[in-house]
PDB file of C-alpha atoms in Angstrom:
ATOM      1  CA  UNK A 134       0.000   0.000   0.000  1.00 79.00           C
ATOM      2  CA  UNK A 135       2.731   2.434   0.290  1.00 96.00           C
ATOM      3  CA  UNK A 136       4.290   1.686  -2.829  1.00 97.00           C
ATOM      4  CA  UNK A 137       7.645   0.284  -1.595  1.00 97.00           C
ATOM      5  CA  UNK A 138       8.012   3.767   0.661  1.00 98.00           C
ATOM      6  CA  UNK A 139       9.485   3.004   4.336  1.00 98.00           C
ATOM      7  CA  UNK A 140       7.807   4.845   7.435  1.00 98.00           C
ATOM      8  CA  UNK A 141       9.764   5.122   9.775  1.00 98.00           C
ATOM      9  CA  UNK A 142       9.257   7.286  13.417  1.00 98.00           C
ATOM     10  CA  UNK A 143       5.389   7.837  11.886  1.00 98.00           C
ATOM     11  CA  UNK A 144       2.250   5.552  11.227  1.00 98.00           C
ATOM     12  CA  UNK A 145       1.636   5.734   7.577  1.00 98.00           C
ATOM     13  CA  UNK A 146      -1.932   4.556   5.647  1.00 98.00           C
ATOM     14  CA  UNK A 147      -3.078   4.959   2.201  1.00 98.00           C
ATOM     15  CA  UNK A 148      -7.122   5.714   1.806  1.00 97.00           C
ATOM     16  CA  UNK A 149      -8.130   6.968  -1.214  1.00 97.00           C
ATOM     17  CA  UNK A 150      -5.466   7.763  -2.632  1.00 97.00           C
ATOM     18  CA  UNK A 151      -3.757   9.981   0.097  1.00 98.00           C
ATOM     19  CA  UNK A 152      -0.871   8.355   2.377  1.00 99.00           C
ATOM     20  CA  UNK A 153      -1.279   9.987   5.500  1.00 98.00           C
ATOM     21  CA  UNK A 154       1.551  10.154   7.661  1.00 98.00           C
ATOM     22  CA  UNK A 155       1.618  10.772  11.796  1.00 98.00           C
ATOM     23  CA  UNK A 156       5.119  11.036  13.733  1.00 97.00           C
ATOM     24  CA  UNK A 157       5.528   8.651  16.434  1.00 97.00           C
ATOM     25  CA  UNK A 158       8.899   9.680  17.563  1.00 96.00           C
ATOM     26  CA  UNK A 159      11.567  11.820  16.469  1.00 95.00           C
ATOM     27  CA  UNK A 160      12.395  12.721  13.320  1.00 96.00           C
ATOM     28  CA  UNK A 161       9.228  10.766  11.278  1.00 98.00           C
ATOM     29  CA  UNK A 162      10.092  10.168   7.536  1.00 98.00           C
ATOM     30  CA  UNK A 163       8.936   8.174   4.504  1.00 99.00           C
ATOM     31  CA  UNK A 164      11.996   6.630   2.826  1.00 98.00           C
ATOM     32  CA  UNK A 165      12.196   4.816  -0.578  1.00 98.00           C
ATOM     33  CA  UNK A 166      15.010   3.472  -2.836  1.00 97.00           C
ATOM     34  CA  UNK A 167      16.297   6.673  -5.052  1.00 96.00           C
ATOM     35  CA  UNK A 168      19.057   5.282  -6.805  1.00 95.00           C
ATOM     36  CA  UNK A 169      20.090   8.406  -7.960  1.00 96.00           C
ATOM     37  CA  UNK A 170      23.819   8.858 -10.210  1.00 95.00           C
ATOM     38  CA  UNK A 171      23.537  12.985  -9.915  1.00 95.00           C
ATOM     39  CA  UNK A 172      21.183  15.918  -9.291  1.00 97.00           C
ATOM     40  CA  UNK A 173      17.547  15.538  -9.228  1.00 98.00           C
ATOM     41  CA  UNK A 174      14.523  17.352  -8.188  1.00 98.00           C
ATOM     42  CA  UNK A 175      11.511  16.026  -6.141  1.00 99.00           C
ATOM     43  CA  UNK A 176       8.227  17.498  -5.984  1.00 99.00           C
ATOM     44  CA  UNK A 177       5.611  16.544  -3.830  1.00 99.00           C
ATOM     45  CA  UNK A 178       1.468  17.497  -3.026  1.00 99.00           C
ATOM     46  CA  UNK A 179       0.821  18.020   0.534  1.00 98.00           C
ATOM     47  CA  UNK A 180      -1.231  19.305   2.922  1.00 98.00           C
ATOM     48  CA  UNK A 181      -0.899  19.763   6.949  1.00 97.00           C
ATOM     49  CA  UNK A 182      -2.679  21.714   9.637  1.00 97.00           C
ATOM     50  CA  UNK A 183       0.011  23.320  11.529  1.00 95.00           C
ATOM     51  CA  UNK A 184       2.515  24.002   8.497  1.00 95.00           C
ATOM     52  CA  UNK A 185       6.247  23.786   9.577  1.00 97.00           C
ATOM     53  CA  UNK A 186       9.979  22.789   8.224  1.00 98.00           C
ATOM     54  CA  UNK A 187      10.716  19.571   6.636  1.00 98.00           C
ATOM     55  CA  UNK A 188      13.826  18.432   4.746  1.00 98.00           C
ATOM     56  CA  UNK A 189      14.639  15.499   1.675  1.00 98.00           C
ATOM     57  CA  UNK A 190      17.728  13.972   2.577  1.00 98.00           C
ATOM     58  CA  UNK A 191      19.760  12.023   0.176  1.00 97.00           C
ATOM     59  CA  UNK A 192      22.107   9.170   1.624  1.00 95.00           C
ATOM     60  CA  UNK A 193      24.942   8.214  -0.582  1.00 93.00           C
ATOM     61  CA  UNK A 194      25.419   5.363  -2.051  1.00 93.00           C
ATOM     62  CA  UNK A 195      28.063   3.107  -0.076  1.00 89.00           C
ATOM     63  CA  UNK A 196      27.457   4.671   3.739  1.00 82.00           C
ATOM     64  CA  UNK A 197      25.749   4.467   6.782  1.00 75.00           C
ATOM     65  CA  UNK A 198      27.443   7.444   8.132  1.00 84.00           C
ATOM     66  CA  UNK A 199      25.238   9.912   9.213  1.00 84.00           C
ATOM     67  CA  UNK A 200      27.950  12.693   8.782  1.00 86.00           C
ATOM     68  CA  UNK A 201      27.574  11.672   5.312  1.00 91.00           C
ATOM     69  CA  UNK A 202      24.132  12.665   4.503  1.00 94.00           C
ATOM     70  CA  UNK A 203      22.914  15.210   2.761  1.00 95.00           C
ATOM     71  CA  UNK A 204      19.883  17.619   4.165  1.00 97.00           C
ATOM     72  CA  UNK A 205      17.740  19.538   1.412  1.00 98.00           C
ATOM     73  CA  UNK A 206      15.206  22.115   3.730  1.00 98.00           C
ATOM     74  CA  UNK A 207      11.525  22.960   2.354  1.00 98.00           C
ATOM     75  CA  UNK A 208       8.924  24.930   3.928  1.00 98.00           C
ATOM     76  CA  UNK A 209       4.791  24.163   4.285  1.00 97.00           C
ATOM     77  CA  UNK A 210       1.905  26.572   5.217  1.00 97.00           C
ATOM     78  CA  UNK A 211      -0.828  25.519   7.018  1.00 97.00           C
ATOM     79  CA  UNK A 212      -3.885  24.736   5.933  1.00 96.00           C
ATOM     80  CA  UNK A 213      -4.595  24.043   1.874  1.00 95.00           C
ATOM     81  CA  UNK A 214      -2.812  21.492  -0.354  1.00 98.00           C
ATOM     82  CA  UNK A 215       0.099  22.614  -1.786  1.00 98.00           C
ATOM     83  CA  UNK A 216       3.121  21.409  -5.065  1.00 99.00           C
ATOM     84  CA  UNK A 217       6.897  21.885  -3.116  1.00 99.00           C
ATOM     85  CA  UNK A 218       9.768  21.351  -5.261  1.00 99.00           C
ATOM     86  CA  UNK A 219      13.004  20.524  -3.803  1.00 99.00           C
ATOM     87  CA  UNK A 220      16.205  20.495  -6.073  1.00 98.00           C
ATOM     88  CA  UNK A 221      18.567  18.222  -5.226  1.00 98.00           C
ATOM     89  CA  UNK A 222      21.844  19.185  -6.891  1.00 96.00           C
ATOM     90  CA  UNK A 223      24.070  16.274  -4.936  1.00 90.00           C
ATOM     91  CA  UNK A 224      26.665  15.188  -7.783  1.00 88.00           C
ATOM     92  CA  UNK A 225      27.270  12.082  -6.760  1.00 90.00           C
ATOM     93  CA  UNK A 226      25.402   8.566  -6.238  1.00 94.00           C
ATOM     94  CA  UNK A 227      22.566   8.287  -3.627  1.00 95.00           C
ATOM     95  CA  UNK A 228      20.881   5.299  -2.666  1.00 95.00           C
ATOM     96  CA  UNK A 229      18.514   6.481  -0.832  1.00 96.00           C
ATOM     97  CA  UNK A 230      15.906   9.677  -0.394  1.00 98.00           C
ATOM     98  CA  UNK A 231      13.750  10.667   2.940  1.00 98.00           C
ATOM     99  CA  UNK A 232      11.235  12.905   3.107  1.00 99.00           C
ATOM    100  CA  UNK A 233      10.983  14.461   6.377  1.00 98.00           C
ATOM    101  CA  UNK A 234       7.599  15.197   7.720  1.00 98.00           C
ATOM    102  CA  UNK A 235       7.085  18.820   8.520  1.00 96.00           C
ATOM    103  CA  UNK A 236       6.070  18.732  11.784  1.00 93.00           C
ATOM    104  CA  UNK A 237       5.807  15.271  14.011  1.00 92.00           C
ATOM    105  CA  UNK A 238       2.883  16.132  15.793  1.00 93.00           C
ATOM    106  CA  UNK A 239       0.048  16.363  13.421  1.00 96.00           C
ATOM    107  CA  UNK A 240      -0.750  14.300  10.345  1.00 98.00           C
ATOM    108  CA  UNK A 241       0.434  15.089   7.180  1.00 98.00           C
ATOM    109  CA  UNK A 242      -1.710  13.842   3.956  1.00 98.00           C
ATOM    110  CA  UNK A 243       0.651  13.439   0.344  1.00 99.00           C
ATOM    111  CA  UNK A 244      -1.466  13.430  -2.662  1.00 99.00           C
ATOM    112  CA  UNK A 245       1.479  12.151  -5.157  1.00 99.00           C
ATOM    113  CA  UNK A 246       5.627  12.141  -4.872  1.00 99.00           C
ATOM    114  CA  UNK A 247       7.499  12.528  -8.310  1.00 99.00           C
ATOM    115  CA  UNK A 248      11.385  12.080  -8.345  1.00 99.00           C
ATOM    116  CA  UNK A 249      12.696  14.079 -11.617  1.00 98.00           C
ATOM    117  CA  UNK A 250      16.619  13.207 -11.905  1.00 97.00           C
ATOM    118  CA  UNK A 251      18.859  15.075 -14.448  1.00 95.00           C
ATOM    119  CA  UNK A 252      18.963  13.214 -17.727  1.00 92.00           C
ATOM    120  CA  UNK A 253      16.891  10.239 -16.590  1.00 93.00           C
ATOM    121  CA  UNK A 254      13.275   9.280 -16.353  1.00 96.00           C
ATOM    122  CA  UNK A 255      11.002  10.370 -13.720  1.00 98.00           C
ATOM    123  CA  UNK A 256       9.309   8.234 -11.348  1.00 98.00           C
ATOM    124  CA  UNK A 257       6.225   9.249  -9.833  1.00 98.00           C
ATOM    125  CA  UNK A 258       4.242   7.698  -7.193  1.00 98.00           C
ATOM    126  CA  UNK A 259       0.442   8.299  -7.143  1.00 98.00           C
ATOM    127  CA  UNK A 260      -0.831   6.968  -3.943  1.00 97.00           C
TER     128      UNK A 260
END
């Protein structure tokens, strides 16, 4: 039901074609296999209550450091669904991406998730 996404620190349930996400400890994020070789861009349809700060962090292919991972921030508002767009201009490989909820506390409902990397096909997820 989550389309090979990880949740991870959250409860996460699709239902009509919204995955709604809740934290349940630190940190919440949905994770999924990026398998990016360069830059990228993700953009993503979400709504929340409260609003708040999020981030998209890309971990490289080949660690489990987490000195070695790279944080992309984004911004919500409260309230109506909105697109975000995150560039991710890492130059090197990345095996995986997380999307960090924007707040923990509240849930946060994502329409659709589409991964756009430079020179390659997009893959979009449609929940």
């Amino acid at each position: 039901p989550l389309m090979s996404w990880k949740n991870r620190n959250c409860d996460a349930t699709v239902k009509d074609g919204i995955l709604t996400a809740k934290g349940t400890g630190p940190s919440p994020f949905l994770g999924i296999g990026a398998n990016l070789s360069g830059a990228a861009k993700v953009t993503f349809r979400l709504r929340t209550a409260t609003g708040g700060d999020g981030h998209v962090d890309l971990v490289p292919t080949g660690t489990s450091k987490t000195t070695d991972i790279i944080a992309f921030p984004y911004a919500t508002k409260p309230g109506e669904w909105q697109e975000i767009t995150v560039d991710l201009p890492h130059q090197g490989p990345a095996a995986i991406m997380r999307l960090y909820l924007p707040t923990a506390s509240e849930p946060v409902q994502i329409d659709w998730v589409e991964l756009r990397p430079t020179g390659a096909k997009a893959r979009r997820w449609e929940f």
